[in-house]
């Protein structure tokens, strides 16, 4: 935590703006993910009696941001992100890492010291670097790589086609609960690593923010499902692949006529 706060003093406005740009312009990437992580970390702090520690850390973090002397608008966006990140650091050992990692994403492309030195965070970074997603690494890598060839027209057509199936929204919601609700086979970090790499693959397509937002969500759910194929019956996972059923994206399932 101290390393994170201290490193804020060397953050330049240029690298902060570049990191914000790398986050994308979609509301989900910039706000929903970090805010959801913040709610998780606040709830954990309340349960473990760490609210006061979180508050103290946020006060010190605010002082560090103000010491930079940036313009009010830049300072406000940095302070908000830093408060969310440092609150997550306080409870990082009390929560599954995939629930707090969005709090750190605004700083991923900066020199700010993030808590990657802990055993779980170090493992996540190693998995991202090696593109190792567990027993189903080959299928996950193939899916992510094939996103580079996805066109907007084929994706739109596939999403429209999936609504031919009854209750498709509820089926996908049920699959999401199954996929992200548990640490299947100790693969939580592998899922999160795959989700981050898939997110970056989608970002590289350069689609409009609104459309990109939903593609990110669908791609992350699909790749998280691939990671746990050996642990969950395929019928429970299949709805996660429906948005890509009629695209050229490489899926680990085959469909009937």
CSV table of C-alpha atoms in Angstrom, one decimal:
chain,number,residue,atom,x,y,z
A,1,UNK,CA,0.0,0.0,0.0
A,2,UNK,CA,2.8,2.4,0.9
A,3,UNK,CA,4.6,1.6,-2.4
A,4,UNK,CA,1.4,2.5,-4.3
A,5,UNK,CA,1.0,5.8,-2.4
A,6,UNK,CA,4.6,6.8,-2.7
A,7,UNK,CA,4.8,6.0,-6.4
A,8,UNK,CA,1.9,8.4,-7.1
A,9,UNK,CA,4.3,11.3,-6.5
A,10,UNK,CA,6.3,10.4,-9.7
A,11,UNK,CA,3.2,9.9,-11.9
A,12,UNK,CA,3.2,12.3,-14.8
A,13,UNK,CA,0.1,13.9,-16.3
A,14,UNK,CA,1.0,12.5,-19.7
A,15,UNK,CA,1.2,8.9,-18.6
A,16,UNK,CA,-2.0,9.2,-16.6
A,17,UNK,CA,-3.8,10.5,-19.7
A,18,UNK,CA,-2.3,7.7,-21.8
A,19,UNK,CA,-3.4,5.1,-19.3
A,20,UNK,CA,-6.9,6.6,-19.2
A,21,UNK,CA,-7.0,6.4,-23.0
A,22,UNK,CA,-5.9,2.8,-22.9
A,23,UNK,CA,-8.8,2.0,-20.6
A,24,UNK,CA,-11.2,2.9,-23.5
A,25,UNK,CA,-14.2,5.2,-23.5
A,26,UNK,CA,-16.9,2.7,-22.6
A,27,UNK,CA,-18.8,3.4,-19.4
A,28,UNK,CA,-18.3,-0.2,-18.2
A,29,UNK,CA,-14.5,-0.2,-18.6
A,30,UNK,CA,-14.0,3.2,-17.0
A,31,UNK,CA,-16.6,3.2,-14.2
A,32,UNK,CA,-18.7,0.1,-13.7
A,33,UNK,CA,-15.8,-2.3,-13.2
A,34,UNK,CA,-13.8,-0.1,-10.8
A,35,UNK,CA,-17.0,1.0,-8.9
A,36,UNK,CA,-18.1,-2.6,-8.5
A,37,UNK,CA,-14.7,-3.5,-7.1
A,38,UNK,CA,-15.0,-0.5,-4.8
A,39,UNK,CA,-18.3,-1.8,-3.4
A,40,UNK,CA,-16.7,-5.2,-2.9
A,41,UNK,CA,-13.7,-3.8,-1.0
A,42,UNK,CA,-15.9,-1.5,1.2
A,43,UNK,CA,-18.2,-4.4,2.1
A,44,UNK,CA,-15.1,-6.6,2.9
A,45,UNK,CA,-13.6,-3.8,5.0
A,46,UNK,CA,-16.9,-3.5,6.9
A,47,UNK,CA,-16.9,-7.2,7.6
A,48,UNK,CA,-13.3,-7.4,8.7
A,49,UNK,CA,-13.3,-4.1,10.7
A,50,UNK,CA,-11.0,-2.4,8.3
A,51,UNK,CA,-13.1,0.7,7.3
A,52,UNK,CA,-11.0,3.0,9.5
A,53,UNK,CA,-7.8,1.7,7.8
A,54,UNK,CA,-9.3,2.2,4.4
A,55,UNK,CA,-10.2,5.8,5.4
A,56,UNK,CA,-6.8,6.6,6.6
A,57,UNK,CA,-5.2,5.2,3.4
A,58,UNK,CA,-7.5,7.2,1.3
A,59,UNK,CA,-6.7,10.4,3.2
A,60,UNK,CA,-3.0,9.9,2.6
A,61,UNK,CA,-3.6,9.0,-1.0
A,62,UNK,CA,-5.6,12.2,-1.4
A,63,UNK,CA,-2.7,14.2,0.0
A,64,UNK,CA,-0.3,12.5,-2.5
A,65,UNK,CA,-2.5,13.4,-5.4
A,66,UNK,CA,-2.9,17.0,-4.3
A,67,UNK,CA,0.9,17.3,-4.0
A,68,UNK,CA,1.2,16.8,-7.7
A,69,UNK,CA,-0.3,20.3,-8.3
A,70,UNK,CA,-2.3,19.2,-11.3
A,71,UNK,CA,-5.3,21.1,-12.6
A,72,UNK,CA,-8.5,20.4,-10.8
A,73,UNK,CA,-10.1,18.2,-13.5
A,74,UNK,CA,-7.1,16.0,-13.9
A,75,UNK,CA,-6.6,15.8,-10.2
A,76,UNK,CA,-10.2,14.8,-9.6
A,77,UNK,CA,-10.1,11.8,-12.0
A,78,UNK,CA,-6.8,10.6,-10.6
A,79,UNK,CA,-7.9,11.0,-6.9
A,80,UNK,CA,-11.1,9.0,-7.6
A,81,UNK,CA,-9.2,6.1,-9.2
A,82,UNK,CA,-6.5,6.2,-6.5
A,83,UNK,CA,-9.0,6.1,-3.7
A,84,UNK,CA,-10.7,3.0,-5.3
A,85,UNK,CA,-7.3,1.3,-5.8
A,86,UNK,CA,-5.9,1.9,-2.3
A,87,UNK,CA,-9.2,0.7,-0.7
A,88,UNK,CA,-8.9,-2.5,-2.7
A,89,UNK,CA,-5.3,-2.9,-1.6
A,90,UNK,CA,-6.3,-2.8,2.1
A,91,UNK,CA,-8.6,-5.9,1.7
A,92,UNK,CA,-6.8,-7.7,-1.1
A,93,UNK,CA,-6.2,-10.8,1.0
A,94,UNK,CA,-9.9,-11.0,2.0
A,95,UNK,CA,-11.5,-11.2,-1.5
A,96,UNK,CA,-11.1,-13.3,-4.6
A,97,UNK,CA,-8.7,-11.4,-6.8
A,98,UNK,CA,-11.0,-11.2,-9.8
A,99,UNK,CA,-13.3,-9.1,-7.7
A,100,UNK,CA,-10.8,-6.4,-6.9
A,101,UNK,CA,-8.6,-6.4,-10.0
A,102,UNK,CA,-10.8,-3.8,-11.9
A,103,UNK,CA,-9.8,-1.3,-9.2
A,104,UNK,CA,-6.3,-1.4,-10.5
A,105,UNK,CA,-6.9,-1.3,-14.2
A,106,UNK,CA,-6.8,2.6,-14.5
A,107,UNK,CA,-3.1,2.3,-13.4
A,108,UNK,CA,-2.1,-0.7,-15.4
A,109,UNK,CA,-0.3,1.3,-18.1
A,110,UNK,CA,1.5,3.6,-15.6
A,111,UNK,CA,4.6,3.4,-13.5
A,112,UNK,CA,2.5,3.4,-10.3
A,113,UNK,CA,3.4,0.5,-8.0
A,114,UNK,CA,0.5,-1.9,-8.0
A,115,UNK,CA,0.2,-4.9,-5.6
A,116,UNK,CA,1.5,-7.4,-8.0
A,117,UNK,CA,4.1,-8.7,-5.5
A,118,UNK,CA,1.6,-10.7,-3.5
A,119,UNK,CA,1.3,-14.4,-4.3
A,120,UNK,CA,-2.1,-14.1,-6.1
A,121,UNK,CA,-1.3,-10.9,-8.0
A,122,UNK,CA,2.1,-12.2,-9.0
A,123,UNK,CA,0.4,-15.3,-10.4
A,124,UNK,CA,-2.0,-13.2,-12.4
A,125,UNK,CA,0.7,-11.2,-14.0
A,126,UNK,CA,2.7,-14.3,-14.8
A,127,UNK,CA,-0.4,-15.9,-16.4
A,128,UNK,CA,-1.1,-12.8,-18.5
A,129,UNK,CA,2.6,-12.7,-19.7
A,130,UNK,CA,2.7,-16.4,-20.5
A,131,UNK,CA,-0.9,-16.6,-21.8
A,132,UNK,CA,-1.4,-19.6,-19.6
A,133,UNK,CA,-5.0,-20.2,-18.8
A,134,UNK,CA,-4.9,-23.7,-17.3
A,135,UNK,CA,-5.8,-27.0,-18.9
A,136,UNK,CA,-7.8,-25.3,-21.7
A,137,UNK,CA,-5.1,-22.8,-22.6
A,138,UNK,CA,-5.1,-23.8,-26.3
A,139,UNK,CA,-8.8,-23.3,-26.7
A,140,UNK,CA,-8.7,-20.0,-24.8
A,141,UNK,CA,-5.8,-18.7,-26.9
A,142,UNK,CA,-7.5,-19.7,-30.1
A,143,UNK,CA,-10.6,-17.9,-29.1
A,144,UNK,CA,-8.7,-14.7,-28.1
A,145,UNK,CA,-6.6,-14.8,-31.3
A,146,UNK,CA,-9.6,-15.2,-33.5
A,147,UNK,CA,-11.2,-12.0,-32.1
A,148,UNK,CA,-8.8,-10.1,-34.3
A,149,UNK,CA,-10.7,-11.2,-37.4
A,150,UNK,CA,-14.2,-10.5,-36.1
A,151,UNK,CA,-16.1,-7.9,-38.1
A,152,UNK,CA,-18.9,-5.8,-36.8
A,153,UNK,CA,-21.4,-7.1,-39.4
A,154,UNK,CA,-20.9,-10.7,-38.6
A,155,UNK,CA,-21.0,-10.0,-34.8
A,156,UNK,CA,-24.2,-8.0,-35.2
A,157,UNK,CA,-25.8,-10.7,-37.3
A,158,UNK,CA,-24.8,-13.4,-34.8
A,159,UNK,CA,-26.2,-11.5,-31.8
A,160,UNK,CA,-29.4,-10.9,-33.6
A,161,UNK,CA,-29.7,-14.6,-34.5
A,162,UNK,CA,-29.2,-15.7,-30.9
A,163,UNK,CA,-32.5,-14.1,-30.0
A,164,UNK,CA,-34.3,-16.8,-31.9
A,165,UNK,CA,-33.7,-19.0,-28.8
A,166,UNK,CA,-36.3,-18.7,-26.1
A,167,UNK,CA,-35.3,-16.9,-22.8
A,168,UNK,CA,-31.8,-16.3,-24.1
A,169,UNK,CA,-31.1,-13.5,-21.7
A,170,UNK,CA,-32.0,-15.6,-18.6
A,171,UNK,CA,-29.9,-18.5,-20.0
A,172,UNK,CA,-26.8,-16.2,-20.4
A,173,UNK,CA,-27.4,-14.8,-16.9
A,174,UNK,CA,-27.5,-18.3,-15.5
A,175,UNK,CA,-24.3,-19.2,-17.3
A,176,UNK,CA,-22.6,-16.1,-16.0
A,177,UNK,CA,-23.5,-17.0,-12.4
A,178,UNK,CA,-22.1,-20.4,-12.9
A,179,UNK,CA,-18.9,-19.3,-14.6
A,180,UNK,CA,-18.0,-16.4,-12.4
A,181,UNK,CA,-19.6,-17.3,-9.1
A,182,UNK,CA,-17.0,-19.9,-8.1
A,183,UNK,CA,-13.3,-20.7,-8.2
A,184,UNK,CA,-13.6,-23.8,-10.2
A,185,UNK,CA,-10.6,-26.0,-9.8
A,186,UNK,CA,-8.5,-23.1,-8.4
A,187,UNK,CA,-8.8,-21.4,-11.8
A,188,UNK,CA,-9.9,-18.0,-10.6
A,189,UNK,CA,-6.6,-16.3,-11.6
A,190,UNK,CA,-6.5,-18.1,-14.9
A,191,UNK,CA,-10.1,-16.9,-15.7
A,192,UNK,CA,-9.1,-13.3,-14.8
A,193,UNK,CA,-5.9,-13.4,-16.9
A,194,UNK,CA,-7.9,-14.6,-19.9
A,195,UNK,CA,-10.6,-12.0,-19.3
A,196,UNK,CA,-7.9,-9.2,-19.3
A,197,UNK,CA,-6.2,-10.4,-22.4
A,198,UNK,CA,-9.6,-10.8,-24.2
A,199,UNK,CA,-10.5,-7.3,-23.1
A,200,UNK,CA,-7.3,-6.0,-24.7
A,201,UNK,CA,-8.0,-8.0,-27.9
A,202,UNK,CA,-11.4,-6.4,-28.2
A,203,UNK,CA,-10.0,-2.9,-27.6
A,204,UNK,CA,-7.5,-3.4,-30.5
A,205,UNK,CA,-10.5,-3.7,-32.9
A,206,UNK,CA,-11.3,0.0,-32.5
A,207,UNK,CA,-15.0,-0.4,-32.5
A,208,UNK,CA,-17.4,2.4,-31.3
A,209,UNK,CA,-17.5,2.5,-27.5
A,210,UNK,CA,-21.1,1.4,-27.1
A,211,UNK,CA,-20.7,-1.7,-29.3
A,212,UNK,CA,-17.2,-2.4,-27.9
A,213,UNK,CA,-18.7,-2.5,-24.4
A,214,UNK,CA,-21.1,-5.4,-25.1
A,215,UNK,CA,-18.5,-7.2,-27.1
A,216,UNK,CA,-16.0,-7.0,-24.2
A,217,UNK,CA,-18.7,-8.4,-21.8
A,218,UNK,CA,-19.5,-11.3,-24.1
A,219,UNK,CA,-15.9,-12.1,-25.0
A,220,UNK,CA,-14.9,-12.1,-21.3
A,221,UNK,CA,-17.7,-14.4,-20.4
A,222,UNK,CA,-17.0,-16.8,-23.2
A,223,UNK,CA,-13.3,-17.0,-22.5
A,224,UNK,CA,-13.9,-17.5,-18.8
A,225,UNK,CA,-16.2,-20.4,-19.7
A,226,UNK,CA,-13.5,-21.9,-21.8
A,227,UNK,CA,-11.1,-21.9,-18.9
A,228,UNK,CA,-13.4,-24.1,-16.8
A,229,UNK,CA,-14.6,-26.5,-19.5
A,230,UNK,CA,-13.3,-29.4,-17.6
A,231,UNK,CA,-15.2,-28.6,-14.4
A,232,UNK,CA,-18.7,-27.6,-15.5
A,233,UNK,CA,-21.2,-29.5,-17.8
A,234,UNK,CA,-21.1,-28.0,-21.3
A,235,UNK,CA,-24.9,-27.4,-21.3
A,236,UNK,CA,-24.4,-24.9,-18.5
A,237,UNK,CA,-21.6,-23.1,-20.3
A,238,UNK,CA,-23.0,-23.2,-23.9
A,239,UNK,CA,-25.1,-20.0,-23.5
A,240,UNK,CA,-21.9,-18.0,-23.0
A,241,UNK,CA,-20.9,-18.9,-26.5
A,242,UNK,CA,-24.2,-17.9,-28.2
A,243,UNK,CA,-23.1,-14.3,-29.2
A,244,UNK,CA,-20.4,-15.9,-31.3
A,245,UNK,CA,-22.3,-18.9,-32.7
A,246,UNK,CA,-22.5,-17.5,-36.2
A,247,UNK,CA,-19.2,-15.7,-36.4
A,248,UNK,CA,-15.7,-16.9,-37.5
A,249,UNK,CA,-14.5,-16.7,-33.9
A,250,UNK,CA,-13.0,-20.0,-32.8
A,251,UNK,CA,-15.2,-21.7,-30.2
A,252,UNK,CA,-14.6,-25.0,-28.3
A,253,UNK,CA,-18.1,-26.3,-29.2
A,254,UNK,CA,-19.8,-27.3,-32.4
A,255,UNK,CA,-23.4,-26.5,-33.1
A,256,UNK,CA,-26.2,-28.4,-34.8
A,257,UNK,CA,-28.1,-27.1,-37.8
